[in-house]
PDB file of N, CA and C in Angstrom:
ATOM      1  N   UNK P   1     115.717 104.454  60.089  1.00 78.00           N
ATOM      2  CA  UNK P   1     114.918 103.701  61.041  1.00 78.00           C
ATOM      3  C   UNK P   1     113.450 104.089  60.839  1.00 78.00           C
ATOM      4  N   UNK P   2     112.565 103.083  60.811  1.00 93.00           N
ATOM      5  CA  UNK P   2     111.144 103.339  60.628  1.00 93.00           C
ATOM      6  C   UNK P   2     110.507 103.798  61.932  1.00 93.00           C
ATOM      7  N   UNK P   3     109.321 104.319  61.817  1.00 97.00           N
ATOM      8  CA  UNK P   3     108.588 104.759  63.008  1.00 97.00           C
ATOM      9  C   UNK P   3     108.370 103.605  63.974  1.00 97.00           C
ATOM     10  N   UNK P   4     108.036 102.441  63.446  1.00 96.00           N
ATOM     11  CA  UNK P   4     107.825 101.265  64.301  1.00 96.00           C
ATOM     12  C   UNK P   4     109.105 100.923  65.045  1.00 96.00           C
ATOM     13  N   UNK P   5     110.214 100.936  64.363  1.00 96.00           N
ATOM     14  CA  UNK P   5     111.488 100.635  65.017  1.00 96.00           C
ATOM     15  C   UNK P   5     111.803 101.664  66.092  1.00 96.00           C
ATOM     16  N   UNK P   6     111.476 102.923  65.843  1.00 97.00           N
ATOM     17  CA  UNK P   6     111.700 103.973  66.835  1.00 97.00           C
ATOM     18  C   UNK P   6     110.830 103.748  68.068  1.00 97.00           C
ATOM     19  N   UNK P   7     109.574 103.364  67.829  1.00 97.00           N
ATOM     20  CA  UNK P   7     108.671 103.082  68.947  1.00 97.00           C
ATOM     21  C   UNK P   7     109.176 101.891  69.743  1.00 97.00           C
ATOM     22  N   UNK P   8     109.583 100.842  69.053  1.00 97.00           N
ATOM     23  CA  UNK P   8     110.108  99.661  69.733  1.00 97.00           C
ATOM     24  C   UNK P   8     111.328 100.010  70.577  1.00 97.00           C
ATOM     25  N   UNK P   9     112.234 100.790  70.018  1.00 97.00           N
ATOM     26  CA  UNK P   9     113.437 101.179  70.746  1.00 97.00           C
ATOM     27  C   UNK P   9     113.075 102.014  71.976  1.00 97.00           C
ATOM     28  N   UNK P  10     112.111 102.908  71.831  1.00 97.00           N
ATOM     29  CA  UNK P  10     111.694 103.735  72.964  1.00 97.00           C
ATOM     30  C   UNK P  10     111.059 102.882  74.052  1.00 97.00           C
ATOM     31  N   UNK P  11     110.264 101.906  73.660  1.00 97.00           N
ATOM     32  CA  UNK P  11     109.629 101.024  74.640  1.00 97.00           C
ATOM     33  C   UNK P  11     110.674 100.265  75.450  1.00 97.00           C
ATOM     34  N   UNK P  12     111.719  99.834  74.780  1.00 98.00           N
ATOM     35  CA  UNK P  12     112.770  99.078  75.476  1.00 98.00           C
ATOM     36  C   UNK P  12     113.498  99.903  76.533  1.00 98.00           C
ATOM     37  N   UNK P  13     113.407 101.214  76.437  1.00 98.00           N
ATOM     38  CA  UNK P  13     114.095 102.066  77.423  1.00 98.00           C
ATOM     39  C   UNK P  13     113.195 102.502  78.568  1.00 98.00           C
ATOM     40  N   UNK P  14     111.924 102.131  78.531  1.00 98.00           N
ATOM     41  CA  UNK P  14     110.989 102.570  79.564  1.00 98.00           C
ATOM     42  C   UNK P  14     111.294 101.921  80.911  1.00 98.00           C
ATOM     43  N   UNK P  15     111.156 102.689  81.990  1.00 98.00           N
ATOM     44  CA  UNK P  15     111.229 102.087  83.328  1.00 98.00           C
ATOM     45  C   UNK P  15     110.048 101.120  83.507  1.00 98.00           C
ATOM     46  N   UNK P  16     110.180 100.149  84.376  1.00 98.00           N
ATOM     47  CA  UNK P  16     109.133  99.127  84.534  1.00 98.00           C
ATOM     48  C   UNK P  16     107.729  99.700  84.767  1.00 98.00           C
ATOM     49  N   UNK P  17     107.603 100.719  85.601  1.00 98.00           N
ATOM     50  CA  UNK P  17     106.266 101.256  85.884  1.00 98.00           C
ATOM     51  C   UNK P  17     105.664 101.942  84.649  1.00 98.00           C
ATOM     52  N   UNK P  18     106.488 102.590  83.845  1.00 98.00           N
ATOM     53  CA  UNK P  18     105.993 103.202  82.614  1.00 98.00           C
ATOM     54  C   UNK P  18     105.633 102.138  81.582  1.00 98.00           C
ATOM     55  N   UNK P  19     106.438 101.091  81.536  1.00 98.00           N
ATOM     56  CA  UNK P  19     106.137  99.989  80.631  1.00 98.00           C
ATOM     57  C   UNK P  19     104.794  99.355  80.998  1.00 98.00           C
ATOM     58  N   UNK P  20     104.556  99.160  82.291  1.00 98.00           N
ATOM     59  CA  UNK P  20     103.296  98.577  82.746  1.00 98.00           C
ATOM     60  C   UNK P  20     102.121  99.485  82.381  1.00 98.00           C
ATOM     61  N   UNK P  21     102.295 100.775  82.547  1.00 98.00           N
ATOM     62  CA  UNK P  21     101.251 101.732  82.177  1.00 98.00           C
ATOM     63  C   UNK P  21     100.967 101.639  80.675  1.00 98.00           C
ATOM     64  N   UNK P  22     101.994 101.592  79.856  1.00 98.00           N
ATOM     65  CA  UNK P  22     101.845 101.476  78.406  1.00 98.00           C
ATOM     66  C   UNK P  22     101.174 100.158  78.031  1.00 98.00           C
ATOM     67  N   UNK P  23     101.582  99.092  78.690  1.00 98.00           N
ATOM     68  CA  UNK P  23     101.007  97.773  78.411  1.00 98.00           C
ATOM     69  C   UNK P  23      99.507  97.764  78.690  1.00 98.00           C
ATOM     70  N   UNK P  24      99.108  98.321  79.832  1.00 98.00           N
ATOM     71  CA  UNK P  24      97.683  98.385  80.162  1.00 98.00           C
ATOM     72  C   UNK P  24      96.930  99.256  79.161  1.00 98.00           C
ATOM     73  N   UNK P  25      97.514 100.399  78.793  1.00 98.00           N
ATOM     74  CA  UNK P  25      96.879 101.294  77.830  1.00 98.00           C
ATOM     75  C   UNK P  25      96.696 100.592  76.486  1.00 98.00           C
ATOM     76  N   UNK P  26      97.744  99.902  76.042  1.00 97.00           N
ATOM     77  CA  UNK P  26      97.672  99.212  74.750  1.00 97.00           C
ATOM     78  C   UNK P  26      96.644  98.094  74.784  1.00 97.00           C
ATOM     79  N   UNK P  27      96.615  97.343  75.882  1.00 98.00           N
ATOM     80  CA  UNK P  27      95.631  96.272  76.036  1.00 98.00           C
ATOM     81  C   UNK P  27      94.221  96.841  75.980  1.00 98.00           C
ATOM     82  N   UNK P  28      93.966  97.931  76.701  1.00 98.00           N
ATOM     83  CA  UNK P  28      92.648  98.564  76.697  1.00 98.00           C
ATOM     84  C   UNK P  28      92.274  99.067  75.308  1.00 98.00           C
ATOM     85  N   UNK P  29      93.209  99.662  74.611  1.00 98.00           N
ATOM     86  CA  UNK P  29      92.961 100.146  73.252  1.00 98.00           C
ATOM     87  C   UNK P  29      92.640  98.988  72.317  1.00 98.00           C
ATOM     88  N   UNK P  30      93.395  97.924  72.417  1.00 98.00           N
ATOM     89  CA  UNK P  30      93.170  96.751  71.587  1.00 98.00           C
ATOM     90  C   UNK P  30      91.784  96.171  71.853  1.00 98.00           C
ATOM     91  N   UNK P  31      91.401  96.070  73.120  1.00 98.00           N
ATOM     92  CA  UNK P  31      90.090  95.547  73.481  1.00 98.00           C
ATOM     93  C   UNK P  31      88.988  96.460  72.945  1.00 98.00           C
ATOM     94  N   UNK P  32      89.159  97.765  73.076  1.00 98.00           N
ATOM     95  CA  UNK P  32      88.168  98.718  72.591  1.00 98.00           C
ATOM     96  C   UNK P  32      87.974  98.578  71.087  1.00 98.00           C
ATOM     97  N   UNK P  33      89.059  98.456  70.344  1.00 98.00           N
ATOM     98  CA  UNK P  33      88.953  98.311  68.891  1.00 98.00           C
ATOM     99  C   UNK P  33      88.309  96.989  68.505  1.00 98.00           C
ATOM    100  N   UNK P  34      88.640  95.919  69.236  1.00 98.00           N
ATOM    101  CA  UNK P  34      88.031  94.622  68.992  1.00 98.00           C
ATOM    102  C   UNK P  34      86.529  94.700  69.251  1.00 98.00           C
ATOM    103  N   UNK P  35      86.147  95.352  70.354  1.00 98.00           N
ATOM    104  CA  UNK P  35      84.742  95.498  70.708  1.00 98.00           C
ATOM    105  C   UNK P  35      83.995  96.296  69.647  1.00 98.00           C
ATOM    106  N   UNK P  36      84.605  97.373  69.165  1.00 98.00           N
ATOM    107  CA  UNK P  36      83.980  98.170  68.109  1.00 98.00           C
ATOM    108  C   UNK P  36      83.801  97.354  66.835  1.00 98.00           C
ATOM    109  N   UNK P  37      84.788  96.531  66.492  1.00 97.00           N
ATOM    110  CA  UNK P  37      84.691  95.690  65.302  1.00 97.00           C
ATOM    111  C   UNK P  37      83.587  94.657  65.457  1.00 97.00           C
ATOM    112  N   UNK P  38      83.488  94.068  66.634  1.00 96.00           N
ATOM    113  CA  UNK P  38      82.434  93.089  66.893  1.00 96.00           C
ATOM    114  C   UNK P  38      81.063  93.740  66.772  1.00 96.00           C
ATOM    115  N   UNK P  39      80.897  94.925  67.354  1.00 96.00           N
ATOM    116  CA  UNK P  39      79.629  95.636  67.248  1.00 96.00           C
ATOM    117  C   UNK P  39      79.293  95.949  65.788  1.00 96.00           C
ATOM    118  N   UNK P  40      80.286  96.320  65.004  1.00 97.00           N
ATOM    119  CA  UNK P  40      80.058  96.606  63.587  1.00 97.00           C
ATOM    120  C   UNK P  40      79.670  95.339  62.837  1.00 97.00           C
ATOM    121  N   UNK P  41      80.349  94.242  63.142  1.00 95.00           N
ATOM    122  CA  UNK P  41      80.021  92.969  62.499  1.00 95.00           C
ATOM    123  C   UNK P  41      78.588  92.548  62.821  1.00 95.00           C
ATOM    124  N   UNK P  42      78.168  92.758  64.062  1.00 94.00           N
ATOM    125  CA  UNK P  42      76.792  92.432  64.448  1.00 94.00           C
ATOM    126  C   UNK P  42      75.817  93.315  63.673  1.00 94.00           C
ATOM    127  N   UNK P  43      76.095  94.615  63.638  1.00 95.00           N
ATOM    128  CA  UNK P  43      75.222  95.557  62.931  1.00 95.00           C
ATOM    129  C   UNK P  43      75.138  95.222  61.437  1.00 95.00           C
ATOM    130  N   UNK P  44      76.232  94.730  60.876  1.00 96.00           N
ATOM    131  CA  UNK P  44      76.263  94.376  59.453  1.00 96.00           C
ATOM    132  C   UNK P  44      75.648  93.008  59.169  1.00 96.00           C
ATOM    133  N   UNK P  45      75.260  92.290  60.230  1.00 94.00           N
ATOM    134  CA  UNK P  45      74.643  90.978  60.062  1.00 94.00           C
ATOM    135  C   UNK P  45      75.625  89.856  59.805  1.00 94.00           C
ATOM    136  N   UNK P  46      76.912  90.106  60.011  1.00 93.00           N
ATOM    137  CA  UNK P  46      77.928  89.094  59.706  1.00 93.00           C
ATOM    138  C   UNK P  46      77.874  87.882  60.635  1.00 93.00           C
ATOM    139  N   UNK P  47      77.239  88.034  61.790  1.00 93.00           N
ATOM    140  CA  UNK P  47      77.183  86.927  62.745  1.00 93.00           C
ATOM    141  C   UNK P  47      75.828  86.232  62.750  1.00 93.00           C
ATOM    142  N   UNK P  48      74.919  86.697  61.915  1.00 94.00           N
ATOM    143  CA  UNK P  48      73.562  86.158  61.903  1.00 94.00           C
ATOM    144  C   UNK P  48      73.546  84.665  61.586  1.00 94.00           C
ATOM    145  N   UNK P  49      74.314  84.237  60.610  1.00 93.00           N
ATOM    146  CA  UNK P  49      74.330  82.818  60.236  1.00 93.00           C
ATOM    147  C   UNK P  49      74.838  81.960  61.390  1.00 93.00           C
ATOM    148  N   UNK P  50      75.844  82.431  62.094  1.00 93.00           N
ATOM    149  CA  UNK P  50      76.363  81.680  63.243  1.00 93.00           C
ATOM    150  C   UNK P  50      75.330  81.603  64.365  1.00 93.00           C
ATOM    151  N   UNK P  51      74.629  82.705  64.591  1.00 92.00           N
ATOM    152  CA  UNK P  51      73.595  82.721  65.626  1.00 92.00           C
ATOM    153  C   UNK P  51      72.475  81.746  65.278  1.00 92.00           C
ATOM    154  N   UNK P  52      72.040  81.756  64.037  1.00 94.00           N
ATOM    155  CA  UNK P  52      70.970  80.851  63.610  1.00 94.00           C
ATOM    156  C   UNK P  52      71.400  79.387  63.716  1.00 94.00           C
ATOM    157  N   UNK P  53      72.653  79.132  63.384  1.00 94.00           N
ATOM    158  CA  UNK P  53      73.175  77.762  63.503  1.00 94.00           C
ATOM    159  C   UNK P  53      73.194  77.329  64.966  1.00 94.00           C
ATOM    160  N   UNK P  54      73.627  78.198  65.851  1.00 92.00           N
ATOM    161  CA  UNK P  54      73.671  77.872  67.279  1.00 92.00           C
ATOM    162  C   UNK P  54      72.273  77.623  67.832  1.00 92.00           C
ATOM    163  N   UNK P  55      71.320  78.436  67.430  1.00 94.00           N
ATOM    164  CA  UNK P  55      69.938  78.255  67.882  1.00 94.00           C
ATOM    165  C   UNK P  55      69.384  76.926  67.374  1.00 94.00           C
ATOM    166  N   UNK P  56      69.647  76.617  66.121  1.00 95.00           N
ATOM    167  CA  UNK P  56      69.161  75.351  65.550  1.00 95.00           C
ATOM    168  C   UNK P  56      69.778  74.158  66.272  1.00 95.00           C
ATOM    169  N   UNK P  57      71.064  74.211  66.563  1.00 93.00           N
ATOM    170  CA  UNK P  57      71.728  73.114  67.275  1.00 93.00           C
ATOM    171  C   UNK P  57      71.174  72.979  68.689  1.00 93.00           C
ATOM    172  N   UNK P  58      70.885  74.095  69.335  1.00 93.00           N
ATOM    173  CA  UNK P  58      70.317  74.052  70.674  1.00 93.00           C
ATOM    174  C   UNK P  58      68.939  73.399  70.636  1.00 93.00           C
ATOM    175  N   UNK P  59      68.103  73.827  69.707  1.00 93.00           N
ATOM    176  CA  UNK P  59      66.754  73.271  69.599  1.00 93.00           C
ATOM    177  C   UNK P  59      66.769  71.787  69.248  1.00 93.00           C
ATOM    178  N   UNK P  60      67.811  71.360  68.530  1.00 94.00           N
ATOM    179  CA  UNK P  60      67.935  69.953  68.144  1.00 94.00           C
ATOM    180  C   UNK P  60      68.569  69.108  69.248  1.00 94.00           C
ATOM    181  N   UNK P  61      68.896  69.757  70.366  1.00 91.00           N
ATOM    182  CA  UNK P  61      69.484  69.019  71.481  1.00 91.00           C
ATOM    183  C   UNK P  61      70.948  68.660  71.257  1.00 91.00           C
ATOM    184  N   UNK P  62      71.621  69.383  70.412  1.00 92.00           N
ATOM    185  CA  UNK P  62      73.008  69.069  70.087  1.00 92.00           C
ATOM    186  C   UNK P  62      73.999  69.852  70.955  1.00 92.00           C
ATOM    187  N   UNK P  63      73.517  70.444  72.027  1.00 86.00           N
ATOM    188  CA  UNK P  63      74.405  71.220  72.908  1.00 86.00           C
ATOM    189  C   UNK P  63      74.719  70.405  74.151  1.00 86.00           C
ATOM    190  N   UNK P  64      75.802  70.707  74.769  1.00 82.00           N
ATOM    191  CA  UNK P  64      76.154  70.044  76.021  1.00 82.00           C
ATOM    192  C   UNK P  64      76.584  71.097  77.033  1.00 82.00           C
ATOM    193  N   UNK P  65      76.432  70.768  78.283  1.00 80.00           N
ATOM    194  CA  UNK P  65      76.830  71.706  79.330  1.00 80.00           C
ATOM    195  C   UNK P  65      78.327  71.831  79.382  1.00 80.00           C
ATOM    196  N   UNK P  66      78.741  73.002  79.727  1.00 79.00           N
ATOM    197  CA  UNK P  66      80.186  73.243  79.832  1.00 79.00           C
ATOM    198  C   UNK P  66      80.627  73.141  81.272  1.00 79.00           C
TER     199      UNK P  66
END
């Protein structure tokens, strides 16, 4: 059995309150890693082209209210 399978099996045996605690922890960890990746992408300039495109579309009046 692989480590992932062992983790999955252990999760299936958790009482509901422990499962909820794990779910919240995992969600927070996932969000933190996503946020760190986004910050790195910004620092690396990976979003610059998208930002410039959005600014150009706004200035050209190509935006609409949401």
